[in-house]
PDB file of N, CA and C in Angstrom:
ATOM      1  N   PRO A   1      -4.935  -3.791  10.521  1.00  0.00           N
ATOM      2  CA  PRO A   1      -6.149  -4.287  11.146  1.00  0.00           C
ATOM      3  C   PRO A   1      -6.419  -3.669  12.512  1.00  0.00           C
ATOM      4  N   ILE A   2      -5.470  -2.921  13.050  1.00  0.00           N
ATOM      5  CA  ILE A   2      -5.663  -2.344  14.383  1.00  0.00           C
ATOM      6  C   ILE A   2      -6.387  -1.004  14.310  1.00  0.00           C
ATOM      7  N   PHE A   3      -6.105  -0.217  13.295  1.00  0.00           N
ATOM      8  CA  PHE A   3      -6.622   1.152  13.244  1.00  0.00           C
ATOM      9  C   PHE A   3      -8.003   1.281  12.632  1.00  0.00           C
ATOM     10  N   TYR A   4      -8.432   0.324  11.840  1.00  0.00           N
ATOM     11  CA  TYR A   4      -9.742   0.429  11.210  1.00  0.00           C
ATOM     12  C   TYR A   4     -10.425  -0.935  11.227  1.00  0.00           C
ATOM     13  N   PRO A   5     -11.757  -0.961  11.270  1.00  0.00           N
ATOM     14  CA  PRO A   5     -12.482  -2.236  11.339  1.00  0.00           C
ATOM     15  C   PRO A   5     -12.520  -2.940   9.982  1.00  0.00           C
ATOM     16  N   LEU A   6     -12.898  -4.181  10.012  1.00  0.00           N
ATOM     17  CA  LEU A   6     -13.006  -4.980   8.789  1.00  0.00           C
ATOM     18  C   LEU A   6     -14.010  -4.379   7.819  1.00  0.00           C
ATOM     19  N   SER A   7     -15.017  -3.715   8.340  1.00  0.00           N
ATOM     20  CA  SER A   7     -16.035  -3.112   7.472  1.00  0.00           C
ATOM     21  C   SER A   7     -15.477  -1.968   6.629  1.00  0.00           C
ATOM     22  N   ALA A   8     -14.313  -1.426   6.981  1.00  0.00           N
ATOM     23  CA  ALA A   8     -13.704  -0.356   6.198  1.00  0.00           C
ATOM     24  C   ALA A   8     -13.012  -0.883   4.943  1.00  0.00           C
ATOM     25  N   VAL A   9     -12.772  -2.176   4.889  1.00  0.00           N
ATOM     26  CA  VAL A   9     -12.150  -2.799   3.722  1.00  0.00           C
ATOM     27  C   VAL A   9     -13.254  -3.123   2.719  1.00  0.00           C
ATOM     28  N   PRO A  10     -13.055  -2.813   1.427  1.00  0.00           N
ATOM     29  CA  PRO A  10     -14.088  -3.132   0.431  1.00  0.00           C
ATOM     30  C   PRO A  10     -14.432  -4.629   0.433  1.00  0.00           C
ATOM     31  N   GLU A  11     -15.686  -4.925   0.239  1.00  0.00           N
ATOM     32  CA  GLU A  11     -16.197  -6.303   0.304  1.00  0.00           C
ATOM     33  C   GLU A  11     -15.415  -7.309  -0.549  1.00  0.00           C
ATOM     34  N   PRO A  12     -15.062  -6.991  -1.804  1.00  0.00           N
ATOM     35  CA  PRO A  12     -14.326  -7.991  -2.602  1.00  0.00           C
ATOM     36  C   PRO A  12     -12.928  -8.299  -2.054  1.00  0.00           C
ATOM     37  N   TRP A  13     -12.353  -7.384  -1.302  1.00  0.00           N
ATOM     38  CA  TRP A  13     -10.992  -7.569  -0.804  1.00  0.00           C
ATOM     39  C   TRP A  13     -10.928  -8.179   0.594  1.00  0.00           C
ATOM     40  N   GLN A  14     -12.053  -8.308   1.264  1.00  0.00           N
ATOM     41  CA  GLN A  14     -12.050  -8.805   2.634  1.00  0.00           C
ATOM     42  C   GLN A  14     -11.473 -10.213   2.792  1.00  0.00           C
ATOM     43  N   PRO A  15     -11.780 -11.175   1.906  1.00  0.00           N
ATOM     44  CA  PRO A  15     -11.167 -12.507   2.085  1.00  0.00           C
ATOM     45  C   PRO A  15      -9.639 -12.475   2.005  1.00  0.00           C
ATOM     46  N   PHE A  16      -9.091 -11.658   1.128  1.00  0.00           N
ATOM     47  CA  PHE A  16      -7.635 -11.549   1.017  1.00  0.00           C
ATOM     48  C   PHE A  16      -7.048 -10.836   2.234  1.00  0.00           C
ATOM     49  N   TYR A  17      -7.740  -9.834   2.691  1.00  0.00           N
ATOM     50  CA  TYR A  17      -7.308  -9.082   3.866  1.00  0.00           C
ATOM     51  C   TYR A  17      -7.307  -9.976   5.102  1.00  0.00           C
ATOM     52  N   CYS A  18      -8.270 -10.885   5.172  1.00  0.00           N
ATOM     53  CA  CYS A  18      -8.401 -11.759   6.336  1.00  0.00           C
ATOM     54  C   CYS A  18      -7.369 -12.882   6.359  1.00  0.00           C
ATOM     55  N   LEU A  19      -6.572 -13.023   5.320  1.00  0.00           N
ATOM     56  CA  LEU A  19      -5.495 -14.016   5.347  1.00  0.00           C
ATOM     57  C   LEU A  19      -4.423 -13.645   6.361  1.00  0.00           C
ATOM     58  N   ASN A  20      -4.388 -12.384   6.752  1.00  0.00           N
ATOM     59  CA  ASN A  20      -3.486 -11.951   7.811  1.00  0.00           C
ATOM     60  C   ASN A  20      -4.055 -12.468   9.134  1.00  0.00           C
ATOM     61  N   PRO A  21      -3.313 -13.340   9.840  1.00  0.00           N
ATOM     62  CA  PRO A  21      -3.865 -13.915  11.076  1.00  0.00           C
ATOM     63  C   PRO A  21      -4.180 -12.888  12.159  1.00  0.00           C
ATOM     64  N   VAL A  22      -3.553 -11.743  12.119  1.00  0.00           N
ATOM     65  CA  VAL A  22      -3.795 -10.718  13.133  1.00  0.00           C
ATOM     66  C   VAL A  22      -5.194 -10.112  12.976  1.00  0.00           C
ATOM     67  N   VAL A  23      -5.710 -10.103  11.765  1.00  0.00           N
ATOM     68  CA  VAL A  23      -7.034  -9.527  11.523  1.00  0.00           C
ATOM     69  C   VAL A  23      -8.089 -10.240  12.359  1.00  0.00           C
ATOM     70  N   GLY A  24      -8.072 -11.556  12.369  1.00  0.00           N
ATOM     71  CA  GLY A  24      -9.062 -12.307  13.130  1.00  0.00           C
ATOM     72  C   GLY A  24      -8.972 -12.049  14.618  1.00  0.00           C
ATOM     73  N   VAL A  25      -7.747 -11.986  15.121  1.00  0.00           N
ATOM     74  CA  VAL A  25      -7.553 -11.755  16.559  1.00  0.00           C
ATOM     75  C   VAL A  25      -8.055 -10.360  16.944  1.00  0.00           C
ATOM     76  N   ILE A  26      -7.688  -9.360  16.161  1.00  0.00           N
ATOM     77  CA  ILE A  26      -8.107  -7.985  16.459  1.00  0.00           C
ATOM     78  C   ILE A  26      -9.621  -7.838  16.315  1.00  0.00           C
ATOM     79  N   GLU A  27     -10.184  -8.395  15.249  1.00  0.00           N
ATOM     80  CA  GLU A  27     -11.635  -8.296  15.046  1.00  0.00           C
ATOM     81  C   GLU A  27     -12.401  -9.036  16.135  1.00  0.00           C
ATOM     82  N   MET A  28     -11.846 -10.162  16.603  1.00  0.00           N
ATOM     83  CA  MET A  28     -12.506 -10.891  17.673  1.00  0.00           C
ATOM     84  C   MET A  28     -12.578 -10.026  18.933  1.00  0.00           C
ATOM     85  N   HIS A  29     -11.464  -9.415  19.284  1.00  0.00           N
ATOM     86  CA  HIS A  29     -11.459  -8.557  20.468  1.00  0.00           C
ATOM     87  C   HIS A  29     -12.340  -7.323  20.272  1.00  0.00           C
ATOM     88  N   ARG A  30     -12.277  -6.720  19.097  1.00  0.00           N
ATOM     89  CA  ARG A  30     -13.082  -5.532  18.825  1.00  0.00           C
ATOM     90  C   ARG A  30     -14.575  -5.859  18.911  1.00  0.00           C
ATOM     91  N   THR A  31     -14.964  -6.974  18.302  1.00  0.00           N
ATOM     92  CA  THR A  31     -16.376  -7.352  18.300  1.00  0.00           C
ATOM     93  C   THR A  31     -16.864  -7.690  19.710  1.00  0.00           C
ATOM     94  N   LEU A  32     -16.050  -8.430  20.456  1.00  0.00           N
ATOM     95  CA  LEU A  32     -16.458  -8.802  21.808  1.00  0.00           C
ATOM     96  C   LEU A  32     -16.535  -7.597  22.739  1.00  0.00           C
ATOM     97  N   LEU A  33     -15.540  -6.714  22.659  1.00  0.00           N
ATOM     98  CA  LEU A  33     -15.506  -5.572  23.576  1.00  0.00           C
ATOM     99  C   LEU A  33     -16.478  -4.459  23.201  1.00  0.00           C
ATOM    100  N   LEU A  34     -16.576  -4.129  21.920  1.00  0.00           N
ATOM    101  CA  LEU A  34     -17.398  -2.990  21.521  1.00  0.00           C
ATOM    102  C   LEU A  34     -18.845  -3.358  21.246  1.00  0.00           C
ATOM    103  N   ASP A  35     -19.071  -4.530  20.628  1.00  0.00           N
ATOM    104  CA  ASP A  35     -20.431  -4.915  20.259  1.00  0.00           C
ATOM    105  C   ASP A  35     -21.048  -5.925  21.218  1.00  0.00           C
ATOM    106  N   GLY A  36     -20.222  -6.611  21.982  1.00  0.00           N
ATOM    107  CA  GLY A  36     -20.730  -7.638  22.878  1.00  0.00           C
ATOM    108  C   GLY A  36     -21.259  -8.857  22.151  1.00  0.00           C
ATOM    109  N   ALA A  37     -20.782  -9.079  20.946  1.00  0.00           N
ATOM    110  CA  ALA A  37     -21.248 -10.205  20.147  1.00  0.00           C
ATOM    111  C   ALA A  37     -20.053 -11.067  19.725  1.00  0.00           C
ATOM    112  N   LEU A  38     -20.358 -12.250  19.256  1.00  0.00           N
ATOM    113  CA  LEU A  38     -19.307 -13.128  18.757  1.00  0.00           C
ATOM    114  C   LEU A  38     -18.906 -12.713  17.341  1.00  0.00           C
ATOM    115  N   PRO A  39     -17.636 -12.881  16.982  1.00  0.00           N
ATOM    116  CA  PRO A  39     -17.211 -12.549  15.631  1.00  0.00           C
ATOM    117  C   PRO A  39     -17.754 -13.584  14.633  1.00  0.00           C
ATOM    118  N   PRO A  40     -17.758 -13.229  13.352  1.00  0.00           N
ATOM    119  CA  PRO A  40     -18.252 -14.186  12.348  1.00  0.00           C
ATOM    120  C   PRO A  40     -17.412 -15.468  12.341  1.00  0.00           C
ATOM    121  N   ALA A  41     -18.076 -16.588  12.148  1.00  0.00           N
ATOM    122  CA  ALA A  41     -17.381 -17.881  12.157  1.00  0.00           C
ATOM    123  C   ALA A  41     -16.413 -17.994  10.982  1.00  0.00           C
ATOM    124  N   TRP A  42     -16.777 -17.421   9.833  1.00  0.00           N
ATOM    125  CA  TRP A  42     -15.879 -17.531   8.676  1.00  0.00           C
ATOM    126  C   TRP A  42     -14.569 -16.807   8.930  1.00  0.00           C
ATOM    127  N   LEU A  43     -14.610 -15.715   9.681  1.00  0.00           N
ATOM    128  CA  LEU A  43     -13.392 -14.978   9.994  1.00  0.00           C
ATOM    129  C   LEU A  43     -12.479 -15.803  10.889  1.00  0.00           C
ATOM    130  N   MET A  44     -13.063 -16.460  11.880  1.00  0.00           N
ATOM    131  CA  MET A  44     -12.258 -17.310  12.757  1.00  0.00           C
ATOM    132  C   MET A  44     -11.701 -18.507  11.991  1.00  0.00           C
ATOM    133  N   GLY A  45     -12.472 -19.042  11.062  1.00  0.00           N
ATOM    134  CA  GLY A  45     -11.999 -20.159  10.242  1.00  0.00           C
ATOM    135  C   GLY A  45     -10.800 -19.772   9.386  1.00  0.00           C
ATOM    136  N   ILE A  46     -10.885 -18.611   8.760  1.00  0.00           N
ATOM    137  CA  ILE A  46      -9.770 -18.130   7.943  1.00  0.00           C
ATOM    138  C   ILE A  46      -8.552 -17.861   8.818  1.00  0.00           C
ATOM    139  N   THR A  47      -8.759 -17.310   9.994  1.00  0.00           N
ATOM    140  CA  THR A  47      -7.652 -17.015  10.909  1.00  0.00           C
ATOM    141  C   THR A  47      -6.941 -18.293  11.341  1.00  0.00           C
ATOM    142  N   VAL A  48      -7.716 -19.289  11.733  1.00  0.00           N
ATOM    143  CA  VAL A  48      -7.118 -20.560  12.164  1.00  0.00           C
ATOM    144  C   VAL A  48      -6.404 -21.246  11.006  1.00  0.00           C
ATOM    145  N   ALA A  49      -7.021 -21.246   9.826  1.00  0.00           N
ATOM    146  CA  ALA A  49      -6.411 -21.904   8.671  1.00  0.00           C
ATOM    147  C   ALA A  49      -5.116 -21.212   8.243  1.00  0.00           C
ATOM    148  N   SER A  50      -5.115 -19.887   8.180  1.00  0.00           N
ATOM    149  CA  SER A  50      -3.903 -19.187   7.752  1.00  0.00           C
ATOM    150  C   SER A  50      -2.799 -19.316   8.793  1.00  0.00           C
ATOM    151  N   THR A  51      -3.163 -19.348  10.072  1.00  0.00           N
ATOM    152  CA  THR A  51      -2.158 -19.553  11.118  1.00  0.00           C
ATOM    153  C   THR A  51      -1.556 -20.948  11.013  1.00  0.00           C
ATOM    154  N   ALA A  52      -2.379 -21.953  10.751  1.00  0.00           N
ATOM    155  CA  ALA A  52      -1.879 -23.321  10.606  1.00  0.00           C
ATOM    156  C   ALA A  52      -0.943 -23.446   9.405  1.00  0.00           C
ATOM    157  N   VAL A  53      -1.318 -22.823   8.291  1.00  0.00           N
ATOM    158  CA  VAL A  53      -0.464 -22.871   7.101  1.00  0.00           C
ATOM    159  C   VAL A  53       0.871 -22.188   7.367  1.00  0.00           C
ATOM    160  N   LEU A  54       0.842 -21.027   8.004  1.00  0.00           N
ATOM    161  CA  LEU A  54       2.087 -20.329   8.321  1.00  0.00           C
ATOM    162  C   LEU A  54       2.947 -21.118   9.299  1.00  0.00           C
ATOM    163  N   LEU A  55       2.336 -21.805  10.245  1.00  0.00           N
ATOM    164  CA  LEU A  55       3.075 -22.639  11.174  1.00  0.00           C
ATOM    165  C   LEU A  55       3.773 -23.791  10.449  1.00  0.00           C
ATOM    166  N   VAL A  56       3.057 -24.471   9.571  1.00  0.00           N
ATOM    167  CA  VAL A  56       3.643 -25.593   8.822  1.00  0.00           C
ATOM    168  C   VAL A  56       4.780 -25.105   7.932  1.00  0.00           C
ATOM    169  N   VAL A  57       4.579 -24.001   7.244  1.00  0.00           N
ATOM    170  CA  VAL A  57       5.635 -23.459   6.381  1.00  0.00           C
ATOM    171  C   VAL A  57       6.850 -23.061   7.215  1.00  0.00           C
ATOM    172  N   GLY A  58       6.630 -22.433   8.354  1.00  0.00           N
ATOM    173  CA  GLY A  58       7.730 -22.043   9.218  1.00  0.00           C
ATOM    174  C   GLY A  58       8.522 -23.227   9.738  1.00  0.00           C
ATOM    175  N   VAL A  59       7.817 -24.278  10.139  1.00  0.00           N
ATOM    176  CA  VAL A  59       8.508 -25.479  10.622  1.00  0.00           C
ATOM    177  C   VAL A  59       9.297 -26.135   9.494  1.00  0.00           C
ATOM    178  N   LEU A  60       8.706 -26.223   8.298  1.00  0.00           N
ATOM    179  CA  LEU A  60       9.411 -26.827   7.171  1.00  0.00           C
ATOM    180  C   LEU A  60      10.665 -26.037   6.795  1.00  0.00           C
ATOM    181  N   VAL A  61      10.568 -24.728   6.781  1.00  0.00           N
ATOM    182  CA  VAL A  61      11.737 -23.900   6.469  1.00  0.00           C
ATOM    183  C   VAL A  61      12.798 -24.065   7.550  1.00  0.00           C
ATOM    184  N   PHE A  62      12.389 -24.103   8.805  1.00  0.00           N
ATOM    185  CA  PHE A  62      13.355 -24.263   9.885  1.00  0.00           C
ATOM    186  C   PHE A  62      14.056 -25.613   9.800  1.00  0.00           C
ATOM    187  N   VAL A  63      13.291 -26.677   9.582  1.00  0.00           N
ATOM    188  CA  VAL A  63      13.885 -28.017   9.501  1.00  0.00           C
ATOM    189  C   VAL A  63      14.847 -28.103   8.334  1.00  0.00           C
ATOM    190  N   ARG A  64      14.495 -27.485   7.231  1.00  0.00           N
ATOM    191  CA  ARG A  64      15.360 -27.529   6.048  1.00  0.00           C
ATOM    192  C   ARG A  64      16.636 -26.723   6.263  1.00  0.00           C
ATOM    193  N   ARG A  65      16.553 -25.623   6.972  1.00  0.00           N
ATOM    194  CA  ARG A  65      17.709 -24.750   7.201  1.00  0.00           C
ATOM    195  C   ARG A  65      18.433 -25.021   8.519  1.00  0.00           C
ATOM    196  N   GLN A  66      17.979 -25.989   9.282  1.00  0.00           N
ATOM    197  CA  GLN A  66      18.543 -26.231  10.601  1.00  0.00           C
ATOM    198  C   GLN A  66      20.034 -26.573  10.576  1.00  0.00           C
ATOM    199  N   PRO A  67      20.549 -27.369   9.623  1.00  0.00           N
ATOM    200  CA  PRO A  67      21.976 -27.704   9.667  1.00  0.00           C
ATOM    201  C   PRO A  67      22.907 -26.478   9.603  1.00  0.00           C
ATOM    202  N   ASP A  68      22.546 -25.481   8.842  1.00  0.00           N
ATOM    203  CA  ASP A  68      23.402 -24.293   8.746  1.00  0.00           C
ATOM    204  C   ASP A  68      22.759 -23.062   9.399  1.00  0.00           C
ATOM    205  N   PHE A  69      21.898 -23.311  10.390  1.00  0.00           N
ATOM    206  CA  PHE A  69      21.192 -22.232  11.055  1.00  0.00           C
ATOM    207  C   PHE A  69      22.135 -21.297  11.818  1.00  0.00           C
ATOM    208  N   GLU A  70      23.184 -21.853  12.382  1.00  0.00           N
ATOM    209  CA  GLU A  70      24.127 -21.032  13.148  1.00  0.00           C
ATOM    210  C   GLU A  70      24.837 -20.006  12.270  1.00  0.00           C
ATOM    211  N   ASP A  71      24.979 -20.316  10.985  1.00  0.00           N
ATOM    212  CA  ASP A  71      25.644 -19.394  10.067  1.00  0.00           C
ATOM    213  C   ASP A  71      24.860 -18.115   9.876  1.00  0.00           C
ATOM    214  N   TYR A  72      23.540 -18.178  10.052  1.00  0.00           N
ATOM    215  CA  TYR A  72      22.704 -16.996   9.844  1.00  0.00           C
ATOM    216  C   TYR A  72      22.546 -16.158  11.102  1.00  0.00           C
ATOM    217  N   LEU A  73      22.915 -16.702  12.242  1.00  0.00           N
ATOM    218  CA  LEU A  73      22.794 -15.942  13.492  1.00  0.00           C
ATOM    219  C   LEU A  73      24.011 -15.126  13.660  1.00  0.00           C
TER     220      LEU A  73
END
């Protein structure tokens, strides 16, 4: 998502591509700095939702593995 804009991704694949939380952050900065406009709301929605899901999954995995966490370090 850093080297090419979202418009370079084919239209049918853009929703899947936007599941990467970094895409929204990079596109937000690119749009604000280069175009002087706000990024699309759907892109920010997907970014926030995918970040929240990854956060919940990460916390659940950590809590489940916490008793033997020292063994993996």
